[in-house]
Backbone as numpy.savetxt, mean C-alpha at the origin, in Angstrom:
# Nx Ny Nz CAx CAy CAz Cx Cy Cz
-13.42 -6.08 13.95 -13.37 -4.90 13.09 -13.71 -3.66 13.88
-12.90 -2.62 13.71 -13.12 -1.40 14.47 -14.36 -0.67 13.99
-14.95 0.08 14.88 -16.10 0.90 14.52 -15.68 1.98 13.56
-16.44 2.18 12.50 -16.09 3.13 11.46 -16.66 4.51 11.76
-15.89 5.57 11.46 -16.41 6.91 11.69 -17.50 7.26 10.70
-18.42 8.06 11.12 -19.49 8.50 10.22 -18.90 9.43 9.18
-19.36 9.29 7.95 -18.88 10.11 6.85 -19.86 11.24 6.60
-19.32 12.42 6.43 -20.17 13.57 6.17 -19.82 14.16 4.81
-20.74 14.94 4.28 -20.48 15.62 3.01 -19.34 16.60 3.17
-18.53 16.73 2.10 -17.41 17.64 2.11 -17.86 18.99 1.55
-17.67 20.09 2.28 -18.08 21.39 1.77 -17.38 21.71 0.46
-18.14 22.06 -0.56 -17.53 22.32 -1.86 -16.64 23.54 -1.85
-16.83 24.47 -0.91 -15.98 25.65 -0.90 -14.56 25.33 -0.46
-14.35 24.15 0.14 -13.02 23.75 0.58 -12.26 22.98 -0.49
-12.88 22.78 -1.63 -12.25 22.02 -2.70 -11.58 22.97 -3.67
-10.35 22.63 -4.06 -9.57 23.49 -4.96 -10.33 23.69 -6.26
-10.16 24.88 -6.83 -10.84 25.21 -8.07 -10.44 24.22 -9.15
-11.43 23.68 -9.86 -11.16 22.75 -10.94 -11.10 21.31 -10.49
-10.98 21.06 -9.20 -10.92 19.69 -8.70 -12.33 19.13 -8.59
-12.45 17.85 -8.86 -13.76 17.20 -8.78 -14.11 16.95 -7.32
-15.27 17.43 -6.85 -15.65 17.20 -5.44 -15.72 15.70 -5.14
-15.28 15.33 -3.94 -15.35 13.94 -3.52 -16.79 13.57 -3.19
-17.19 12.41 -3.63 -18.53 11.91 -3.33 -18.47 11.05 -2.07
-19.64 10.69 -1.56 -19.70 9.77 -0.43 -19.06 8.43 -0.80
-19.28 7.98 -2.04 -18.67 6.72 -2.48 -17.15 6.81 -2.48
-16.61 7.98 -2.86 -15.16 8.19 -2.82 -14.64 8.03 -1.40
-15.33 8.66 -0.45 -14.90 8.63 0.94 -14.98 7.21 1.52
-16.07 6.52 1.22 -16.23 5.15 1.72 -15.16 4.25 1.12
-14.94 4.39 -0.18 -13.91 3.58 -0.85 -12.55 3.78 -0.21
-12.16 5.04 0.02 -10.85 5.33 0.61 -10.72 4.74 2.00
-11.76 4.90 2.82 -11.68 4.41 4.19 -11.72 2.89 4.26
-12.55 2.26 3.42 -12.59 0.80 3.42 -11.30 0.22 2.85
-10.76 0.87 1.82 -9.50 0.41 1.23 -8.39 0.40 2.28
-8.26 1.51 3.02 -7.22 1.58 4.04 -7.47 0.61 5.18
-8.75 0.39 5.51 -9.08 -0.55 6.58 -8.71 -1.98 6.18
-8.91 -2.32 4.91 -8.54 -3.66 4.43 -7.02 -3.82 4.46
-6.30 -2.80 3.96 -4.83 -2.86 3.93 -4.26 -2.98 5.34
-4.86 -2.27 6.30 -4.37 -2.28 7.68 -4.82 -3.50 8.47
-5.71 -4.31 7.89 -6.16 -5.51 8.58 -7.36 -5.32 9.47
-8.02 -4.15 9.40 -9.23 -3.94 10.20 -10.38 -4.83 9.72
-10.36 -5.17 8.44 -11.26 -6.18 7.90 -10.46 -7.47 7.78
-10.90 -8.52 8.42 -10.16 -9.78 8.38 -10.16 -10.36 6.97
-9.03 -10.91 6.51 -9.00 -11.57 5.19 -10.07 -12.65 5.09
-10.80 -12.64 3.98 -11.84 -13.63 3.77 -13.17 -13.31 4.43
-13.23 -12.21 5.19 -14.48 -11.89 5.88 -15.53 -11.35 4.91
-16.78 -11.65 5.20 -17.89 -11.21 4.35 -18.20 -9.75 4.62
-18.51 -9.03 3.54 -18.90 -7.62 3.65 -20.37 -7.56 4.04
-20.64 -7.02 5.22 -22.01 -6.91 5.72 -22.53 -5.52 5.36
-23.30 -5.43 4.28 -23.75 -4.13 3.78 -24.63 -3.38 4.78
-25.64 -3.99 5.37 -26.47 -3.25 6.33 -25.66 -2.70 7.50
-24.74 -3.51 8.01 -23.92 -3.06 9.14 -23.03 -1.88 8.75
-22.38 -1.99 7.59 -21.48 -0.93 7.15 -22.25 0.35 6.80
-23.41 0.21 6.17 -24.22 1.38 5.84 -24.59 2.12 7.12
-24.92 1.38 8.16 -25.27 1.99 9.44 -24.05 2.64 10.09
-22.90 1.96 10.07 -21.70 2.49 10.70 -21.19 3.75 10.00
-21.25 3.74 8.68 -20.78 4.90 7.91 -21.83 6.00 7.83
-23.08 5.67 8.13 -24.13 6.66 8.06 -24.48 7.05 6.65
-24.48 6.07 5.74 -24.79 6.34 4.34 -25.82 5.33 3.84
-26.33 5.56 2.64 -27.29 4.64 2.04 -26.54 3.51 1.33
-27.29 2.50 0.92 -26.68 1.33 0.30 -26.08 1.64 -1.08
-26.62 2.67 -1.77 -26.14 2.99 -3.12 -24.66 3.36 -3.14
-24.25 4.43 -2.40 -22.82 4.78 -2.37 -21.94 3.67 -1.83
-22.46 2.90 -0.87 -21.68 1.79 -0.31 -21.40 0.74 -1.38
-22.42 0.40 -2.14 -22.23 -0.62 -3.18 -21.28 -0.12 -4.27
-21.35 1.16 -4.59 -20.40 1.71 -5.56 -18.97 1.58 -5.03
-18.79 1.88 -3.75 -17.45 1.76 -3.15 -16.97 0.32 -3.17
-17.87 -0.62 -2.90 -17.50 -2.04 -2.91 -17.11 -2.48 -4.31
-17.81 -2.00 -5.33 -17.45 -2.34 -6.71 -16.05 -1.80 -7.04
-15.74 -0.62 -6.53 -14.40 -0.07 -6.77 -13.34 -0.85 -6.02
-13.67 -1.35 -4.85 -12.73 -2.21 -4.11 -12.47 -3.50 -4.87
-13.50 -4.00 -5.56 -13.30 -5.17 -6.40 -12.33 -4.85 -7.53
-12.47 -3.66 -8.11 -11.55 -3.24 -9.17 -10.13 -3.10 -8.68
-9.96 -2.77 -7.40 -8.63 -2.65 -6.80 -8.10 -3.99 -6.31
-8.84 -5.07 -6.59 -8.44 -6.44 -6.23 -8.45 -6.70 -4.73
-9.15 -5.86 -3.96 -9.19 -6.03 -2.51 -10.45 -6.74 -2.04
-11.42 -6.85 -2.92 -12.70 -7.50 -2.59 -13.08 -8.41 -3.74
-13.67 -9.53 -3.40 -14.22 -10.45 -4.41 -15.74 -10.44 -4.31
-16.41 -10.31 -5.45 -17.87 -10.34 -5.49 -18.31 -11.53 -6.31
-19.13 -12.40 -5.70 -19.64 -13.58 -6.39 -21.17 -13.55 -6.40
-21.77 -13.94 -7.53 -23.24 -13.95 -7.61 -23.84 -14.83 -6.52
-24.88 -14.30 -5.89 -25.63 -15.02 -4.85 -24.81 -15.31 -3.59
-23.59 -14.77 -3.54 -22.76 -14.99 -2.35 -22.32 -13.67 -1.72
-22.47 -12.58 -2.46 -22.08 -11.28 -1.93 -20.59 -11.02 -2.06
-20.11 -10.05 -1.30 -18.72 -9.61 -1.38 -17.96 -10.05 -0.13
-16.70 -10.37 -0.33 -15.83 -10.68 0.80 -14.44 -10.10 0.57
-13.74 -9.86 1.65 -12.39 -9.30 1.58 -11.45 -10.34 1.01
-10.52 -9.89 0.17 -9.56 -10.79 -0.45 -8.72 -11.49 0.62
-8.40 -12.73 0.36 -7.53 -13.49 1.25 -6.44 -14.13 0.41
-5.22 -13.62 0.51 -4.11 -14.12 -0.30 -3.49 -15.33 0.37
-3.30 -16.39 -0.41 -2.57 -17.54 0.13 -1.07 -17.33 -0.09
-0.29 -18.28 0.41 1.17 -18.14 0.37 1.69 -18.00 -1.06
1.21 -18.84 -1.96 1.71 -18.81 -3.33 1.35 -17.50 -4.03
0.16 -16.97 -3.76 -0.25 -15.70 -4.37 0.61 -14.55 -3.85
0.90 -14.56 -2.55 1.75 -13.52 -1.97 3.15 -13.57 -2.55
3.69 -14.78 -2.71 5.03 -14.93 -3.28 5.06 -14.42 -4.72
4.01 -14.71 -5.49 3.93 -14.23 -6.87 4.00 -12.71 -6.91
3.27 -12.06 -6.01 3.26 -10.60 -5.97 4.65 -10.06 -5.65
5.34 -10.70 -4.71 6.68 -10.25 -4.36 7.68 -10.51 -5.48
7.49 -11.57 -6.24 8.37 -11.82 -7.39 8.20 -10.73 -8.44
6.95 -10.31 -8.64 6.69 -9.21 -9.57 7.34 -7.93 -9.06
7.15 -7.66 -7.76 7.73 -6.46 -7.16 9.25 -6.44 -7.32
9.88 -7.56 -7.00 11.34 -7.62 -7.01 11.89 -7.26 -8.38
11.25 -7.75 -9.41 11.72 -7.47 -10.77 11.38 -6.05 -11.21
10.10 -5.69 -11.11 9.65 -4.42 -11.67 10.07 -3.21 -10.84
10.05 -3.33 -9.51 10.50 -2.19 -8.70 12.01 -2.03 -8.78
12.74 -3.13 -9.00 14.17 -3.01 -9.25 14.43 -2.19 -10.50
13.67 -2.49 -11.57 13.78 -1.72 -12.81 13.42 -0.26 -12.58
12.33 -0.02 -11.85 11.90 1.36 -11.58 12.99 2.12 -10.83
13.66 1.45 -9.92 14.70 2.11 -9.12 15.90 2.45 -9.99
16.26 1.56 -10.91 17.37 1.85 -11.83 17.04 3.06 -12.70
15.82 3.11 -13.23 15.41 4.24 -14.06 15.38 5.53 -13.25
14.92 5.43 -11.99 14.87 6.61 -11.12 16.27 7.16 -10.89
17.25 6.29 -10.70 18.63 6.74 -10.48 19.18 7.46 -11.70
18.72 7.06 -12.86 19.20 7.68 -14.11 18.54 9.03 -14.37
17.37 9.27 -13.75 16.59 10.46 -14.09 16.38 11.44 -12.94
16.53 11.00 -11.70 16.18 11.84 -10.55 17.10 13.05 -10.42
16.51 14.18 -10.08 17.27 15.41 -9.85 17.66 15.52 -8.38
18.48 16.51 -8.07 18.85 16.75 -6.67 17.61 17.07 -5.85
16.67 17.80 -6.44 15.43 18.14 -5.74 14.59 16.89 -5.47
14.55 15.97 -6.44 13.83 14.71 -6.24 14.41 13.94 -5.06
15.72 13.90 -4.98 16.39 13.18 -3.89 16.13 13.86 -2.55
16.08 15.18 -2.57 15.79 15.91 -1.33 14.40 15.56 -0.82
13.43 15.45 -1.75 12.07 15.10 -1.35 12.02 13.67 -0.79
12.81 12.77 -1.37 12.86 11.41 -0.83 13.42 11.41 0.59
14.46 12.22 0.82 15.04 12.31 2.16 14.03 12.90 3.15
13.31 13.92 2.71 12.29 14.53 3.58 11.21 13.51 3.93
10.84 12.70 2.95 9.83 11.67 3.19 10.33 10.65 4.21
11.59 10.25 4.08 12.16 9.30 5.03 12.29 9.89 6.43
12.53 11.19 6.51 12.56 11.86 7.82 11.20 11.75 8.50
10.13 11.96 7.72 8.77 11.82 8.27 8.50 10.38 8.67
8.99 9.43 7.88 8.81 8.01 8.20 9.55 7.64 9.49
10.75 8.21 9.66 11.52 7.92 10.87 10.76 8.36 12.11
10.12 9.52 12.04 9.34 10.02 13.18 8.19 9.08 13.48
7.57 8.54 12.43 6.46 7.60 12.62 6.94 6.31 13.27
8.09 5.80 12.82 8.65 4.57 13.39 8.98 4.77 14.86
9.57 5.94 15.16 9.93 6.22 16.56 8.69 6.34 17.43
7.62 6.91 16.87 6.38 7.05 17.65 5.76 5.69 17.95
6.09 4.70 17.12 5.60 3.33 17.32 6.62 2.48 18.07
7.69 3.12 18.58 8.76 2.40 19.29 9.36 1.29 18.42
9.47 1.58 17.12 10.09 0.63 16.20 9.25 -0.58 15.88
7.97 -0.56 16.23 7.13 -1.74 16.04 6.39 -1.76 14.71
6.32 -0.62 14.04 5.51 -0.54 12.83 6.08 0.50 11.87
6.11 0.13 10.58 6.52 1.07 9.53 5.38 1.09 8.52
4.39 1.94 8.80 3.21 2.01 7.94 3.30 3.23 7.05
3.23 3.01 5.73 3.28 4.10 4.78 1.91 4.32 4.16
1.44 5.54 4.23 0.17 5.87 3.60 0.32 5.80 2.09
-0.82 5.81 1.40 -0.81 5.62 -0.04 -0.32 6.87 -0.78
0.07 6.66 -2.02 0.41 7.76 -2.91 1.73 8.43 -2.58
1.74 9.75 -2.60 2.98 10.51 -2.44 3.65 10.32 -1.09
2.93 9.77 -0.12 3.52 9.51 1.20 4.15 8.11 1.28
4.17 7.42 0.17 4.70 6.06 0.08 6.04 6.11 -0.65
7.10 5.65 0.00 8.45 5.67 -0.59 8.47 4.91 -1.91
7.88 3.73 -1.96 7.92 2.92 -3.18 7.14 3.58 -4.31
6.04 4.20 -3.99 5.25 4.93 -4.99 6.08 6.06 -5.59
6.82 6.76 -4.73 7.65 7.87 -5.20 8.76 7.37 -6.14
9.37 6.24 -5.79 10.42 5.69 -6.63 9.89 5.34 -8.01
8.74 4.67 -8.05 8.15 4.30 -9.34 7.79 5.55 -10.13
7.30 6.58 -9.44 6.96 7.85 -10.12 8.21 8.44 -10.77
9.35 8.36 -10.08 10.59 8.95 -10.59 11.18 8.16 -11.75
10.67 6.94 -11.97 11.19 6.16 -13.09 10.88 6.80 -14.43
9.79 7.57 -14.48 9.40 8.22 -15.73 8.79 7.27 -16.75
8.53 6.03 -16.34 7.96 5.03 -17.24 6.48 4.85 -16.92
5.61 5.36 -17.78 4.17 5.37 -17.48 3.59 3.97 -17.40
4.00 3.07 -18.28 3.45 1.71 -18.23 3.87 0.99 -16.96
5.09 1.22 -16.55 5.58 0.63 -15.31 4.79 1.19 -14.12
4.55 2.49 -14.16 3.75 3.13 -13.11 2.34 2.56 -13.07
1.72 2.39 -14.25 0.36 1.86 -14.29 0.27 0.46 -13.70
1.30 -0.35 -13.93 1.31 -1.71 -13.38 1.47 -1.71 -11.87
2.48 -0.99 -11.38 2.83 -1.05 -9.96 1.98 -0.13 -9.08
1.53 0.97 -9.63 0.78 1.94 -8.83 -0.68 2.03 -9.27
-1.08 1.12 -10.12 -2.47 1.05 -10.55 -3.07 -0.28 -10.15
-3.03 -1.23 -11.07 -3.69 -2.52 -10.88 -3.20 -3.27 -9.63
-1.90 -3.26 -9.39 -1.34 -4.07 -8.30 -1.13 -3.31 -7.00
-1.30 -1.99 -7.04 -0.80 -1.16 -5.94 -1.31 -1.55 -4.56
-2.61 -1.68 -4.41 -3.14 -1.92 -3.07 -2.94 -3.37 -2.62
-2.82 -4.29 -3.57 -2.41 -5.64 -3.20 -0.97 -5.63 -2.69
-0.12 -4.84 -3.34 1.25 -4.69 -2.86 1.27 -4.11 -1.46
0.45 -3.10 -1.23 0.39 -2.48 0.11 -0.11 -3.48 1.14
-1.07 -4.29 0.75 -1.61 -5.30 1.66 -0.52 -6.27 2.09
0.29 -6.72 1.13 1.39 -7.63 1.45 2.45 -6.93 2.29
2.77 -5.69 1.96 3.78 -4.96 2.72 3.35 -4.74 4.16
2.06 -4.54 4.36 1.57 -4.32 5.71 1.79 -5.54 6.58
1.78 -6.72 5.98 1.97 -7.95 6.73 3.40 -8.08 7.27
4.35 -7.38 6.64 5.74 -7.45 7.11 6.15 -6.23 7.92
5.36 -5.16 7.88 5.79 -3.90 8.47 5.80 -3.90 9.99
5.13 -4.87 10.60 5.07 -4.91 12.06 5.84 -6.09 12.65
6.61 -6.79 11.80 7.41 -7.90 12.30 8.63 -7.39 13.05
9.06 -8.07 14.10 10.19 -7.61 14.91 11.42 -7.29 14.07
12.00 -6.12 14.31 13.22 -5.62 13.67 13.03 -5.20 12.21
11.91 -5.60 11.56 11.74 -5.27 10.15 11.57 -3.77 9.90
10.80 -3.01 10.70 10.63 -1.59 10.40 11.96 -0.82 10.32
12.82 -0.97 11.32 14.08 -0.23 11.32 15.00 -0.71 10.20
14.99 -2.01 9.94 15.82 -2.53 8.86 15.35 -2.00 7.52
14.04 -1.99 7.30 13.49 -1.47 6.05 13.83 0.00 5.87
13.78 0.74 6.96 14.10 2.17 6.90 15.56 2.37 6.48
16.47 1.59 7.05 17.89 1.70 6.66 18.07 1.34 5.19
17.38 0.30 4.74 17.48 -0.11 3.35 16.97 1.00 2.42
15.93 1.69 2.82 15.42 2.81 2.03 16.48 3.90 1.87
17.18 4.20 2.96 18.23 5.22 2.88 19.37 4.80 1.95
19.75 3.53 1.99 20.81 3.05 1.09 20.37 3.17 -0.37
19.09 2.92 -0.62 18.55 3.05 -1.97 18.64 4.49 -2.44
18.28 5.44 -1.57 18.37 6.86 -1.94 19.82 7.25 -2.16
20.75 6.71 -1.38 22.18 6.98 -1.60 22.57 6.63 -3.04
22.14 5.46 -3.49 22.49 5.01 -4.84 21.83 5.89 -5.90
20.60 6.30 -5.65 19.90 7.18 -6.59 20.62 8.53 -6.68
21.01 9.07 -5.52 21.74 10.35 -5.51 23.03 10.26 -6.29
23.68 9.10 -6.23 24.94 8.90 -6.93 24.74 8.63 -8.42
23.48 8.46 -8.82 23.18 8.16 -10.21 23.61 6.77 -10.62
23.76 5.87 -9.66 24.22 4.51 -9.92 23.00 3.60 -10.09
22.52 3.51 -11.32 21.31 2.74 -11.59 21.46 1.26 -11.28
22.63 0.69 -11.59 22.85 -0.72 -11.32 22.78 -1.04 -9.84
23.44 -0.22 -9.03 23.42 -0.43 -7.58 22.03 -0.20 -7.02
21.35 0.84 -7.49 19.99 1.14 -7.01 19.06 -0.03 -7.29
19.18 -0.63 -8.46 18.34 -1.78 -8.81 18.62 -2.96 -7.89
19.90 -3.25 -7.65 20.28 -4.37 -6.78 19.76 -4.14 -5.37
19.92 -2.93 -4.86 19.50 -2.63 -3.49 17.98 -2.75 -3.33
17.23 -2.29 -4.34 15.77 -2.42 -4.26 15.36 -3.88 -4.33
15.99 -4.65 -5.21 15.66 -6.06 -5.31 15.99 -6.80 -4.01
17.12 -6.45 -3.42 17.51 -7.07 -2.15 16.54 -6.68 -1.04
16.11 -5.42 -1.03 15.15 -4.93 -0.05 13.84 -5.71 -0.13
13.34 -5.91 -1.34 12.08 -6.62 -1.52 12.25 -8.12 -1.23
13.41 -8.69 -1.58 13.67 -10.09 -1.26 13.68 -10.31 0.25
14.24 -9.36 0.99 14.24 -9.46 2.45 12.82 -9.40 3.00
12.00 -8.52 2.42 10.60 -8.42 2.85 9.85 -9.70 2.53
10.17 -10.32 1.39 9.51 -11.58 1.01 9.84 -12.68 2.02
11.09 -12.74 2.43 11.49 -13.75 3.44 10.71 -13.54 4.74
10.57 -12.27 5.13 9.82 -11.97 6.36 8.37 -12.39 6.22
7.78 -12.11 5.05 6.38 -12.48 4.81 6.19 -13.99 4.87
7.10 -14.74 4.24 6.99 -16.20 4.23 7.10 -16.76 5.64
8.04 -16.23 6.42 8.19 -16.67 7.80 6.91 -16.40 8.61
6.31 -15.23 8.36 5.07 -14.87 9.05 3.93 -15.81 8.68
3.80 -16.10 7.38 2.75 -17.00 6.92 2.96 -18.41 7.49
4.20 -18.87 7.47 4.49 -20.20 8.00 4.17 -20.29 9.49
4.47 -19.21 10.22 4.18 -19.19 11.65 2.68 -19.23 11.90
1.92 -18.48 11.11 0.46 -18.48 11.24 -0.12 -19.85 10.93
0.46 -20.52 9.91 -0.01 -21.85 9.55 0.21 -22.83 10.70
1.36 -22.71 11.38 1.66 -23.59 12.50 0.66 -23.36 13.64
0.35 -22.08 13.89 -0.58 -21.75 14.96 -1.98 -22.29 14.66
-2.37 -22.22 13.37 -3.70 -22.72 12.99 -3.80 -24.23 13.14
-2.65 -24.89 12.95 -2.65 -26.35 13.04 -2.39 -26.85 14.47
């Protein structure tokens, strides 16, 4: 696990008017969440509170609040008398998540194609341009998307205009989805292929072809699922 940067208080004068100031627990939660998604915390590893409190330079109170929020995001498991540990998804659990993605994100993509404006499509293209620069900087080895508005899939679900669908995919399941996606984003040839598939999806959305957009998104996620299964199978062989 990499050494964590010390967290400092955020000056309130730098916070937009009306916005709620970020707390230390907010900062710890965000950094630990991203560290889990990126694999800096090994799956199944125990959360060492004294060590993390020292590394982050905070007290145990904000740290424990952050850990409870990570449990709510399904990234940490807390058991009585056993403490907290990072989630470890097995093969069947990962496949279940991808089956949900394939169905629901396909629906979201169809709805997005029916509702997206020319400006929405331009923003998707701009986002993919930024992603291309990131892929090139990694020499095609990694396609890592940050959370929220910097995430292509998050943007597609947002454009669906369906709040319940958004709550499912970008709320309860979101960071588990990101965790699974991260496992495929560094596999050979997958980053560039995923990027091309994203562009084809935007083509269909621009054309207002909801049926094609849904098929392309489902195919994109099915391809990612195959990559994930191959990766898990390879790891199982190495362990044995």
